């Protein structure tokens, strides 16, 4: 048993070292792929919470969202904050951490969430006008939920997590946050489907 545990630990250590190596050699690609994989996990959790049937297309859609939206945008935003906006500042200074959290939540988050709604809606073959209406209706409520999750998560992320691991940290938190977003994005179409069938959701 001890030898099996030791072997497992060695595999995990090597896998982690390999991941860190890829972060150094191909940071954008590595973060995008990890975001895509964890987006699939988010989708599975979200569908389970919403008690919806898991379809291959929805899994593929979330993979694409992580790969082309979440991974790249979050990578670029964190890099922009550390390397451009606060390049001469002490990154662990409390004022700097608070400033990053404010920029993240008041500037980046509304834009990212809106893009998430649009991309997810387009892949679900919704009309742009319907997606825009959904954003206008739901964005404020989603933002309030966002602050409850991401303000403390970002305080930890900006204050304690190294830049190269910050996207991974966000991806882990995002498993639960995206599960919530999926239920919000799909809520309207579920209600409409029920009404079209003469049912009340």
mmCIF file of the C-alpha atoms, coordinates in Angstrom:
data_MODEL
# 
_entry.id   MODEL 
# 
loop_
_atom_site.group_PDB 
_atom_site.id 
_atom_site.type_symbol 
_atom_site.label_atom_id 
_atom_site.label_alt_id 
_atom_site.label_comp_id 
_atom_site.label_asym_id 
_atom_site.label_entity_id 
_atom_site.label_seq_id 
_atom_site.pdbx_PDB_ins_code 
_atom_site.Cartn_x 
_atom_site.Cartn_y 
_atom_site.Cartn_z 
_atom_site.occupancy 
_atom_site.B_iso_or_equiv 
_atom_site.pdbx_formal_charge 
_atom_site.auth_seq_id 
_atom_site.auth_comp_id 
_atom_site.auth_asym_id 
_atom_site.auth_atom_id 
_atom_site.pdbx_PDB_model_num 
ATOM 1   C CA . UNK A 1 1   ? 0.000   0.000  0.000   1.00 0.00 ? 1   UNK A CA 1 
ATOM 2   C CA . UNK A 1 2   ? 2.813   2.383  0.925   1.00 0.00 ? 2   UNK A CA 1 
ATOM 3   C CA . UNK A 1 3   ? 4.619   1.734  -2.353  1.00 0.00 ? 3   UNK A CA 1 
ATOM 4   C CA . UNK A 1 4   ? 1.393   2.331  -4.327  1.00 0.00 ? 4   UNK A CA 1 
ATOM 5   C CA . UNK A 1 5   ? 0.841   5.625  -2.488  1.00 0.00 ? 5   UNK A CA 1 
ATOM 6   C CA . UNK A 1 6   ? 4.430   6.632  -3.135  1.00 0.00 ? 6   UNK A CA 1 
ATOM 7   C CA . UNK A 1 7   ? 4.089   5.816  -6.847  1.00 0.00 ? 7   UNK A CA 1 
ATOM 8   C CA . UNK A 1 8   ? 0.882   7.839  -7.059  1.00 0.00 ? 8   UNK A CA 1 
ATOM 9   C CA . UNK A 1 9   ? 2.553   10.772 -5.367  1.00 0.00 ? 9   UNK A CA 1 
ATOM 10  C CA . UNK A 1 10  ? 5.433   10.601 -7.821  1.00 0.00 ? 10  UNK A CA 1 
ATOM 11  C CA . UNK A 1 11  ? 3.027   10.621 -10.764 1.00 0.00 ? 11  UNK A CA 1 
ATOM 12  C CA . UNK A 1 12  ? 1.222   13.645 -9.330  1.00 0.00 ? 12  UNK A CA 1 
ATOM 13  C CA . UNK A 1 13  ? 4.483   15.475 -8.676  1.00 0.00 ? 13  UNK A CA 1 
ATOM 14  C CA . UNK A 1 14  ? 5.710   14.787 -12.218 1.00 0.00 ? 14  UNK A CA 1 
ATOM 15  C CA . UNK A 1 15  ? 2.373   15.871 -13.683 1.00 0.00 ? 15  UNK A CA 1 
ATOM 16  C CA . UNK A 1 16  ? 2.481   19.100 -11.663 1.00 0.00 ? 16  UNK A CA 1 
ATOM 17  C CA . UNK A 1 17  ? 6.071   19.778 -12.693 1.00 0.00 ? 17  UNK A CA 1 
ATOM 18  C CA . UNK A 1 18  ? 5.119   19.131 -16.309 1.00 0.00 ? 18  UNK A CA 1 
ATOM 19  C CA . UNK A 1 19  ? 2.228   21.578 -15.991 1.00 0.00 ? 19  UNK A CA 1 
ATOM 20  C CA . UNK A 1 20  ? 4.503   24.249 -14.510 1.00 0.00 ? 20  UNK A CA 1 
ATOM 21  C CA . UNK A 1 21  ? 6.949   23.655 -17.343 1.00 0.00 ? 21  UNK A CA 1 
ATOM 22  C CA . UNK A 1 22  ? 4.204   24.156 -19.916 1.00 0.00 ? 22  UNK A CA 1 
ATOM 23  C CA . UNK A 1 23  ? 3.150   27.361 -18.133 1.00 0.00 ? 23  UNK A CA 1 
ATOM 24  C CA . UNK A 1 24  ? 6.660   28.682 -18.703 1.00 0.00 ? 24  UNK A CA 1 
ATOM 25  C CA . UNK A 1 25  ? 7.034   27.527 -22.310 1.00 0.00 ? 25  UNK A CA 1 
ATOM 26  C CA . UNK A 1 26  ? 3.459   28.011 -23.595 1.00 0.00 ? 26  UNK A CA 1 
ATOM 27  C CA . UNK A 1 27  ? 1.519   30.028 -20.993 1.00 0.00 ? 27  UNK A CA 1 
ATOM 28  C CA . UNK A 1 28  ? -1.437  31.102 -23.144 1.00 0.00 ? 28  UNK A CA 1 
ATOM 29  C CA . UNK A 1 29  ? -2.064  27.696 -24.704 1.00 0.00 ? 29  UNK A CA 1 
ATOM 30  C CA . UNK A 1 30  ? -1.646  25.873 -21.385 1.00 0.00 ? 30  UNK A CA 1 
ATOM 31  C CA . UNK A 1 31  ? -4.031  28.202 -19.554 1.00 0.00 ? 31  UNK A CA 1 
ATOM 32  C CA . UNK A 1 32  ? -6.561  28.039 -22.391 1.00 0.00 ? 32  UNK A CA 1 
ATOM 33  C CA . UNK A 1 33  ? -6.574  24.241 -22.468 1.00 0.00 ? 33  UNK A CA 1 
ATOM 34  C CA . UNK A 1 34  ? -6.855  23.979 -18.670 1.00 0.00 ? 34  UNK A CA 1 
ATOM 35  C CA . UNK A 1 35  ? -9.696  26.519 -18.755 1.00 0.00 ? 35  UNK A CA 1 
ATOM 36  C CA . UNK A 1 36  ? -11.431 24.459 -21.456 1.00 0.00 ? 36  UNK A CA 1 
ATOM 37  C CA . UNK A 1 37  ? -11.124 21.204 -19.501 1.00 0.00 ? 37  UNK A CA 1 
ATOM 38  C CA . UNK A 1 38  ? -12.366 22.780 -16.280 1.00 0.00 ? 38  UNK A CA 1 
ATOM 39  C CA . UNK A 1 39  ? -15.213 24.421 -18.217 1.00 0.00 ? 39  UNK A CA 1 
ATOM 40  C CA . UNK A 1 40  ? -16.408 20.917 -19.060 1.00 0.00 ? 40  UNK A CA 1 
ATOM 41  C CA . UNK A 1 41  ? -16.424 20.109 -15.347 1.00 0.00 ? 41  UNK A CA 1 
ATOM 42  C CA . UNK A 1 42  ? -18.366 23.343 -14.758 1.00 0.00 ? 42  UNK A CA 1 
ATOM 43  C CA . UNK A 1 43  ? -20.877 22.338 -17.407 1.00 0.00 ? 43  UNK A CA 1 
ATOM 44  C CA . UNK A 1 44  ? -21.424 18.915 -15.844 1.00 0.00 ? 44  UNK A CA 1 
ATOM 45  C CA . UNK A 1 45  ? -21.938 20.474 -12.411 1.00 0.00 ? 45  UNK A CA 1 
ATOM 46  C CA . UNK A 1 46  ? -24.269 23.150 -13.809 1.00 0.00 ? 46  UNK A CA 1 
ATOM 47  C CA . UNK A 1 47  ? -26.387 20.678 -15.734 1.00 0.00 ? 47  UNK A CA 1 
ATOM 48  C CA . UNK A 1 48  ? -26.629 18.452 -12.676 1.00 0.00 ? 48  UNK A CA 1 
ATOM 49  C CA . UNK A 1 49  ? -27.764 21.369 -10.502 1.00 0.00 ? 49  UNK A CA 1 
ATOM 50  C CA . UNK A 1 50  ? -30.305 22.450 -13.128 1.00 0.00 ? 50  UNK A CA 1 
ATOM 51  C CA . UNK A 1 51  ? -31.384 18.795 -13.520 1.00 0.00 ? 51  UNK A CA 1 
ATOM 52  C CA . UNK A 1 52  ? -30.926 19.086 -17.269 1.00 0.00 ? 52  UNK A CA 1 
ATOM 53  C CA . UNK A 1 53  ? -29.980 16.316 -19.639 1.00 0.00 ? 53  UNK A CA 1 
ATOM 54  C CA . UNK A 1 54  ? -26.294 16.421 -20.472 1.00 0.00 ? 54  UNK A CA 1 
ATOM 55  C CA . UNK A 1 55  ? -25.848 16.712 -24.235 1.00 0.00 ? 55  UNK A CA 1 
ATOM 56  C CA . UNK A 1 56  ? -22.550 16.314 -26.097 1.00 0.00 ? 56  UNK A CA 1 
ATOM 57  C CA . UNK A 1 57  ? -23.080 19.708 -27.785 1.00 0.00 ? 57  UNK A CA 1 
ATOM 58  C CA . UNK A 1 58  ? -23.300 21.539 -24.465 1.00 0.00 ? 58  UNK A CA 1 
ATOM 59  C CA . UNK A 1 59  ? -20.041 19.921 -23.354 1.00 0.00 ? 59  UNK A CA 1 
ATOM 60  C CA . UNK A 1 60  ? -18.353 20.944 -26.604 1.00 0.00 ? 60  UNK A CA 1 
ATOM 61  C CA . UNK A 1 61  ? -19.754 24.478 -26.262 1.00 0.00 ? 61  UNK A CA 1 
ATOM 62  C CA . UNK A 1 62  ? -18.318 24.908 -22.767 1.00 0.00 ? 62  UNK A CA 1 
ATOM 63  C CA . UNK A 1 63  ? -14.976 23.519 -23.936 1.00 0.00 ? 63  UNK A CA 1 
ATOM 64  C CA . UNK A 1 64  ? -14.931 26.181 -26.666 1.00 0.00 ? 64  UNK A CA 1 
ATOM 65  C CA . UNK A 1 65  ? -15.894 28.929 -24.216 1.00 0.00 ? 65  UNK A CA 1 
ATOM 66  C CA . UNK A 1 66  ? -12.987 28.000 -21.964 1.00 0.00 ? 66  UNK A CA 1 
ATOM 67  C CA . UNK A 1 67  ? -10.565 27.644 -24.851 1.00 0.00 ? 67  UNK A CA 1 
ATOM 68  C CA . UNK A 1 68  ? -11.332 30.803 -26.832 1.00 0.00 ? 68  UNK A CA 1 
ATOM 69  C CA . UNK A 1 69  ? -12.840 33.131 -24.215 1.00 0.00 ? 69  UNK A CA 1 
ATOM 70  C CA . UNK A 1 70  ? -12.062 32.380 -20.588 1.00 0.00 ? 70  UNK A CA 1 
ATOM 71  C CA . UNK A 1 71  ? -8.469  31.167 -20.842 1.00 0.00 ? 71  UNK A CA 1 
ATOM 72  C CA . UNK A 1 72  ? -7.132  33.886 -23.179 1.00 0.00 ? 72  UNK A CA 1 
ATOM 73  C CA . UNK A 1 73  ? -9.071  36.849 -21.722 1.00 0.00 ? 73  UNK A CA 1 
ATOM 74  C CA . UNK A 1 74  ? -8.264  36.067 -18.099 1.00 0.00 ? 74  UNK A CA 1 
ATOM 75  C CA . UNK A 1 75  ? -4.605  35.416 -18.983 1.00 0.00 ? 75  UNK A CA 1 
ATOM 76  C CA . UNK A 1 76  ? -4.315  38.745 -20.819 1.00 0.00 ? 76  UNK A CA 1 
ATOM 77  C CA . UNK A 1 77  ? -6.151  40.690 -18.128 1.00 0.00 ? 77  UNK A CA 1 
ATOM 78  C CA . UNK A 1 78  ? -3.989  39.399 -15.263 1.00 0.00 ? 78  UNK A CA 1 
ATOM 79  C CA . UNK A 1 79  ? -0.850  39.984 -17.308 1.00 0.00 ? 79  UNK A CA 1 
ATOM 80  C CA . UNK A 1 80  ? -2.027  43.508 -18.175 1.00 0.00 ? 80  UNK A CA 1 
ATOM 81  C CA . UNK A 1 81  ? -2.599  44.328 -14.500 1.00 0.00 ? 81  UNK A CA 1 
ATOM 82  C CA . UNK A 1 82  ? 0.751   42.986 -13.292 1.00 0.00 ? 82  UNK A CA 1 
ATOM 83  C CA . UNK A 1 83  ? 2.982   43.913 -16.222 1.00 0.00 ? 83  UNK A CA 1 
ATOM 84  C CA . UNK A 1 84  ? 1.428   47.223 -17.334 1.00 0.00 ? 84  UNK A CA 1 
ATOM 85  C CA . UNK A 1 85  ? -0.890  48.910 -14.836 1.00 0.00 ? 85  UNK A CA 1 
ATOM 86  C CA . UNK A 1 86  ? 0.994   47.940 -11.659 1.00 0.00 ? 86  UNK A CA 1 
ATOM 87  C CA . UNK A 1 87  ? 4.380   47.020 -13.141 1.00 0.00 ? 87  UNK A CA 1 
ATOM 88  C CA . UNK A 1 88  ? 6.297   49.309 -10.762 1.00 0.00 ? 88  UNK A CA 1 
ATOM 89  C CA . UNK A 1 89  ? 4.210   48.559 -7.694  1.00 0.00 ? 89  UNK A CA 1 
ATOM 90  C CA . UNK A 1 90  ? 4.656   46.001 -4.934  1.00 0.00 ? 90  UNK A CA 1 
ATOM 91  C CA . UNK A 1 91  ? 2.249   43.312 -6.142  1.00 0.00 ? 91  UNK A CA 1 
ATOM 92  C CA . UNK A 1 92  ? 1.487   42.161 -2.589  1.00 0.00 ? 92  UNK A CA 1 
ATOM 93  C CA . UNK A 1 93  ? 0.743   45.659 -1.254  1.00 0.00 ? 93  UNK A CA 1 
ATOM 94  C CA . UNK A 1 94  ? -2.782  45.758 0.187   1.00 0.00 ? 94  UNK A CA 1 
ATOM 95  C CA . UNK A 1 95  ? -3.704  48.912 -1.739  1.00 0.00 ? 95  UNK A CA 1 
ATOM 96  C CA . UNK A 1 96  ? -2.530  47.324 -4.996  1.00 0.00 ? 96  UNK A CA 1 
ATOM 97  C CA . UNK A 1 97  ? -4.501  44.135 -4.267  1.00 0.00 ? 97  UNK A CA 1 
ATOM 98  C CA . UNK A 1 98  ? -7.655  46.146 -3.521  1.00 0.00 ? 98  UNK A CA 1 
ATOM 99  C CA . UNK A 1 99  ? -7.158  48.228 -6.692  1.00 0.00 ? 99  UNK A CA 1 
ATOM 100 C CA . UNK A 1 100 ? -6.815  45.039 -8.764  1.00 0.00 ? 100 UNK A CA 1 
ATOM 101 C CA . UNK A 1 101 ? -9.972  43.575 -7.247  1.00 0.00 ? 101 UNK A CA 1 
ATOM 102 C CA . UNK A 1 102 ? -11.898 46.774 -8.006  1.00 0.00 ? 102 UNK A CA 1 
ATOM 103 C CA . UNK A 1 103 ? -10.685 46.859 -11.617 1.00 0.00 ? 103 UNK A CA 1 
ATOM 104 C CA . UNK A 1 104 ? -11.475 43.177 -11.967 1.00 0.00 ? 104 UNK A CA 1 
ATOM 105 C CA . UNK A 1 105 ? -14.991 43.423 -10.596 1.00 0.00 ? 105 UNK A CA 1 
ATOM 106 C CA . UNK A 1 106 ? -16.082 46.833 -11.890 1.00 0.00 ? 106 UNK A CA 1 
ATOM 107 C CA . UNK A 1 107 ? -14.433 46.760 -15.325 1.00 0.00 ? 107 UNK A CA 1 
ATOM 108 C CA . UNK A 1 108 ? -13.463 43.262 -16.415 1.00 0.00 ? 108 UNK A CA 1 
ATOM 109 C CA . UNK A 1 109 ? -16.252 41.177 -14.864 1.00 0.00 ? 109 UNK A CA 1 
ATOM 110 C CA . UNK A 1 110 ? -19.267 42.915 -16.535 1.00 0.00 ? 110 UNK A CA 1 
ATOM 111 C CA . UNK A 1 111 ? -17.547 42.754 -19.930 1.00 0.00 ? 111 UNK A CA 1 
ATOM 112 C CA . UNK A 1 112 ? -16.535 39.119 -19.504 1.00 0.00 ? 112 UNK A CA 1 
ATOM 113 C CA . UNK A 1 113 ? -19.970 38.018 -18.272 1.00 0.00 ? 113 UNK A CA 1 
ATOM 114 C CA . UNK A 1 114 ? -21.681 39.796 -21.174 1.00 0.00 ? 114 UNK A CA 1 
ATOM 115 C CA . UNK A 1 115 ? -19.314 38.118 -23.646 1.00 0.00 ? 115 UNK A CA 1 
ATOM 116 C CA . UNK A 1 116 ? -20.027 34.784 -21.955 1.00 0.00 ? 116 UNK A CA 1 
ATOM 117 C CA . UNK A 1 117 ? -23.763 35.331 -22.400 1.00 0.00 ? 117 UNK A CA 1 
ATOM 118 C CA . UNK A 1 118 ? -23.291 36.258 -26.061 1.00 0.00 ? 118 UNK A CA 1 
ATOM 119 C CA . UNK A 1 119 ? -20.949 33.397 -26.943 1.00 0.00 ? 119 UNK A CA 1 
ATOM 120 C CA . UNK A 1 120 ? -23.000 30.783 -25.082 1.00 0.00 ? 120 UNK A CA 1 
ATOM 121 C CA . UNK A 1 121 ? -26.207 32.144 -26.584 1.00 0.00 ? 121 UNK A CA 1 
ATOM 122 C CA . UNK A 1 122 ? -24.834 32.163 -30.134 1.00 0.00 ? 122 UNK A CA 1 
ATOM 123 C CA . UNK A 1 123 ? -23.636 28.582 -29.791 1.00 0.00 ? 123 UNK A CA 1 
ATOM 124 C CA . UNK A 1 124 ? -27.136 27.693 -28.558 1.00 0.00 ? 124 UNK A CA 1 
ATOM 125 C CA . UNK A 1 125 ? -28.553 29.359 -31.703 1.00 0.00 ? 125 UNK A CA 1 
ATOM 126 C CA . UNK A 1 126 ? -30.270 32.175 -29.850 1.00 0.00 ? 126 UNK A CA 1 
ATOM 127 C CA . UNK A 1 127 ? -30.948 35.513 -31.500 1.00 0.00 ? 127 UNK A CA 1 
ATOM 128 C CA . UNK A 1 128 ? -28.586 38.383 -30.663 1.00 0.00 ? 128 UNK A CA 1 
ATOM 129 C CA . UNK A 1 129 ? -31.576 40.525 -29.707 1.00 0.00 ? 129 UNK A CA 1 
ATOM 130 C CA . UNK A 1 130 ? -32.790 37.871 -27.259 1.00 0.00 ? 130 UNK A CA 1 
ATOM 131 C CA . UNK A 1 131 ? -29.320 37.550 -25.742 1.00 0.00 ? 131 UNK A CA 1 
ATOM 132 C CA . UNK A 1 132 ? -29.117 41.334 -25.311 1.00 0.00 ? 132 UNK A CA 1 
ATOM 133 C CA . UNK A 1 133 ? -32.488 41.378 -23.571 1.00 0.00 ? 133 UNK A CA 1 
ATOM 134 C CA . UNK A 1 134 ? -31.346 38.564 -21.278 1.00 0.00 ? 134 UNK A CA 1 
ATOM 135 C CA . UNK A 1 135 ? -28.186 40.495 -20.385 1.00 0.00 ? 135 UNK A CA 1 
ATOM 136 C CA . UNK A 1 136 ? -30.157 43.657 -19.595 1.00 0.00 ? 136 UNK A CA 1 
ATOM 137 C CA . UNK A 1 137 ? -32.525 41.648 -17.431 1.00 0.00 ? 137 UNK A CA 1 
ATOM 138 C CA . UNK A 1 138 ? -30.047 39.389 -15.623 1.00 0.00 ? 138 UNK A CA 1 
ATOM 139 C CA . UNK A 1 139 ? -26.671 41.167 -15.564 1.00 0.00 ? 139 UNK A CA 1 
ATOM 140 C CA . UNK A 1 140 ? -27.229 43.091 -12.315 1.00 0.00 ? 140 UNK A CA 1 
ATOM 141 C CA . UNK A 1 141 ? -28.347 39.964 -10.469 1.00 0.00 ? 141 UNK A CA 1 
ATOM 142 C CA . UNK A 1 142 ? -25.451 37.978 -11.895 1.00 0.00 ? 142 UNK A CA 1 
ATOM 143 C CA . UNK A 1 143 ? -23.014 40.732 -10.890 1.00 0.00 ? 143 UNK A CA 1 
ATOM 144 C CA . UNK A 1 144 ? -24.245 40.645 -7.295  1.00 0.00 ? 144 UNK A CA 1 
ATOM 145 C CA . UNK A 1 145 ? -23.674 36.897 -7.235  1.00 0.00 ? 145 UNK A CA 1 
ATOM 146 C CA . UNK A 1 146 ? -20.307 37.476 -8.907  1.00 0.00 ? 146 UNK A CA 1 
ATOM 147 C CA . UNK A 1 147 ? -19.170 39.845 -6.158  1.00 0.00 ? 147 UNK A CA 1 
ATOM 148 C CA . UNK A 1 148 ? -20.104 37.358 -3.469  1.00 0.00 ? 148 UNK A CA 1 
ATOM 149 C CA . UNK A 1 149 ? -17.859 34.713 -5.030  1.00 0.00 ? 149 UNK A CA 1 
ATOM 150 C CA . UNK A 1 150 ? -15.097 36.627 -6.782  1.00 0.00 ? 150 UNK A CA 1 
ATOM 151 C CA . UNK A 1 151 ? -14.274 39.448 -4.375  1.00 0.00 ? 151 UNK A CA 1 
ATOM 152 C CA . UNK A 1 152 ? -12.914 37.056 -1.706  1.00 0.00 ? 152 UNK A CA 1 
ATOM 153 C CA . UNK A 1 153 ? -11.491 34.726 -4.376  1.00 0.00 ? 153 UNK A CA 1 
ATOM 154 C CA . UNK A 1 154 ? -9.663  37.620 -6.046  1.00 0.00 ? 154 UNK A CA 1 
ATOM 155 C CA . UNK A 1 155 ? -8.346  38.975 -2.761  1.00 0.00 ? 155 UNK A CA 1 
ATOM 156 C CA . UNK A 1 156 ? -6.687  35.591 -2.292  1.00 0.00 ? 156 UNK A CA 1 
ATOM 157 C CA . UNK A 1 157 ? -5.692  35.370 -5.950  1.00 0.00 ? 157 UNK A CA 1 
ATOM 158 C CA . UNK A 1 158 ? -4.092  38.801 -6.235  1.00 0.00 ? 158 UNK A CA 1 
ATOM 159 C CA . UNK A 1 159 ? -2.643  38.708 -2.744  1.00 0.00 ? 159 UNK A CA 1 
ATOM 160 C CA . UNK A 1 160 ? -1.238  35.191 -2.526  1.00 0.00 ? 160 UNK A CA 1 
ATOM 161 C CA . UNK A 1 161 ? -1.278  33.352 -5.864  1.00 0.00 ? 161 UNK A CA 1 
ATOM 162 C CA . UNK A 1 162 ? 1.652   33.828 -8.316  1.00 0.00 ? 162 UNK A CA 1 
ATOM 163 C CA . UNK A 1 163 ? 0.757   35.318 -11.699 1.00 0.00 ? 163 UNK A CA 1 
ATOM 164 C CA . UNK A 1 164 ? 1.453   32.088 -13.628 1.00 0.00 ? 164 UNK A CA 1 
ATOM 165 C CA . UNK A 1 165 ? -0.969  30.125 -11.407 1.00 0.00 ? 165 UNK A CA 1 
ATOM 166 C CA . UNK A 1 166 ? -3.677  32.776 -11.127 1.00 0.00 ? 166 UNK A CA 1 
ATOM 167 C CA . UNK A 1 167 ? -5.680  31.540 -14.103 1.00 0.00 ? 167 UNK A CA 1 
ATOM 168 C CA . UNK A 1 168 ? -5.631  28.002 -12.676 1.00 0.00 ? 168 UNK A CA 1 
ATOM 169 C CA . UNK A 1 169 ? -6.840  29.344 -9.325  1.00 0.00 ? 169 UNK A CA 1 
ATOM 170 C CA . UNK A 1 170 ? -9.630  31.194 -11.099 1.00 0.00 ? 170 UNK A CA 1 
ATOM 171 C CA . UNK A 1 171 ? -10.509 28.094 -13.131 1.00 0.00 ? 171 UNK A CA 1 
ATOM 172 C CA . UNK A 1 172 ? -10.964 26.052 -9.961  1.00 0.00 ? 172 UNK A CA 1 
ATOM 173 C CA . UNK A 1 173 ? -13.244 28.677 -8.395  1.00 0.00 ? 173 UNK A CA 1 
ATOM 174 C CA . UNK A 1 174 ? -14.904 28.998 -11.780 1.00 0.00 ? 174 UNK A CA 1 
ATOM 175 C CA . UNK A 1 175 ? -16.146 25.406 -11.680 1.00 0.00 ? 175 UNK A CA 1 
ATOM 176 C CA . UNK A 1 176 ? -18.841 26.503 -9.257  1.00 0.00 ? 176 UNK A CA 1 
ATOM 177 C CA . UNK A 1 177 ? -19.291 30.013 -10.636 1.00 0.00 ? 177 UNK A CA 1 
ATOM 178 C CA . UNK A 1 178 ? -19.773 28.816 -14.223 1.00 0.00 ? 178 UNK A CA 1 
ATOM 179 C CA . UNK A 1 179 ? -22.218 26.205 -12.991 1.00 0.00 ? 179 UNK A CA 1 
ATOM 180 C CA . UNK A 1 180 ? -24.259 29.121 -11.620 1.00 0.00 ? 180 UNK A CA 1 
ATOM 181 C CA . UNK A 1 181 ? -23.869 31.079 -14.883 1.00 0.00 ? 181 UNK A CA 1 
ATOM 182 C CA . UNK A 1 182 ? -25.026 28.092 -16.928 1.00 0.00 ? 182 UNK A CA 1 
ATOM 183 C CA . UNK A 1 183 ? -28.240 27.928 -14.936 1.00 0.00 ? 183 UNK A CA 1 
ATOM 184 C CA . UNK A 1 184 ? -28.778 31.675 -15.532 1.00 0.00 ? 184 UNK A CA 1 
ATOM 185 C CA . UNK A 1 185 ? -28.027 31.511 -19.269 1.00 0.00 ? 185 UNK A CA 1 
ATOM 186 C CA . UNK A 1 186 ? -30.287 28.501 -19.790 1.00 0.00 ? 186 UNK A CA 1 
ATOM 187 C CA . UNK A 1 187 ? -33.092 29.655 -17.514 1.00 0.00 ? 187 UNK A CA 1 
ATOM 188 C CA . UNK A 1 188 ? -34.890 31.773 -20.082 1.00 0.00 ? 188 UNK A CA 1 
ATOM 189 C CA . UNK A 1 189 ? -34.795 29.138 -22.827 1.00 0.00 ? 189 UNK A CA 1 
ATOM 190 C CA . UNK A 1 190 ? -36.044 26.500 -20.367 1.00 0.00 ? 190 UNK A CA 1 
ATOM 191 C CA . UNK A 1 191 ? -38.979 28.680 -19.309 1.00 0.00 ? 191 UNK A CA 1 
ATOM 192 C CA . UNK A 1 192 ? -39.797 29.457 -22.958 1.00 0.00 ? 192 UNK A CA 1 
ATOM 193 C CA . UNK A 1 193 ? -39.714 25.771 -23.868 1.00 0.00 ? 193 UNK A CA 1 
ATOM 194 C CA . UNK A 1 194 ? -42.113 25.003 -21.033 1.00 0.00 ? 194 UNK A CA 1 
ATOM 195 C CA . UNK A 1 195 ? -44.485 27.765 -22.132 1.00 0.00 ? 195 UNK A CA 1 
ATOM 196 C CA . UNK A 1 196 ? -44.391 26.559 -25.740 1.00 0.00 ? 196 UNK A CA 1 
ATOM 197 C CA . UNK A 1 197 ? -45.457 23.140 -24.492 1.00 0.00 ? 197 UNK A CA 1 
ATOM 198 C CA . UNK A 1 198 ? -48.280 24.614 -22.444 1.00 0.00 ? 198 UNK A CA 1 
ATOM 199 C CA . UNK A 1 199 ? -46.373 24.057 -19.210 1.00 0.00 ? 199 UNK A CA 1 
ATOM 200 C CA . UNK A 1 200 ? -45.421 26.398 -16.373 1.00 0.00 ? 200 UNK A CA 1 
ATOM 201 C CA . UNK A 1 201 ? -41.855 25.984 -15.176 1.00 0.00 ? 201 UNK A CA 1 
# 
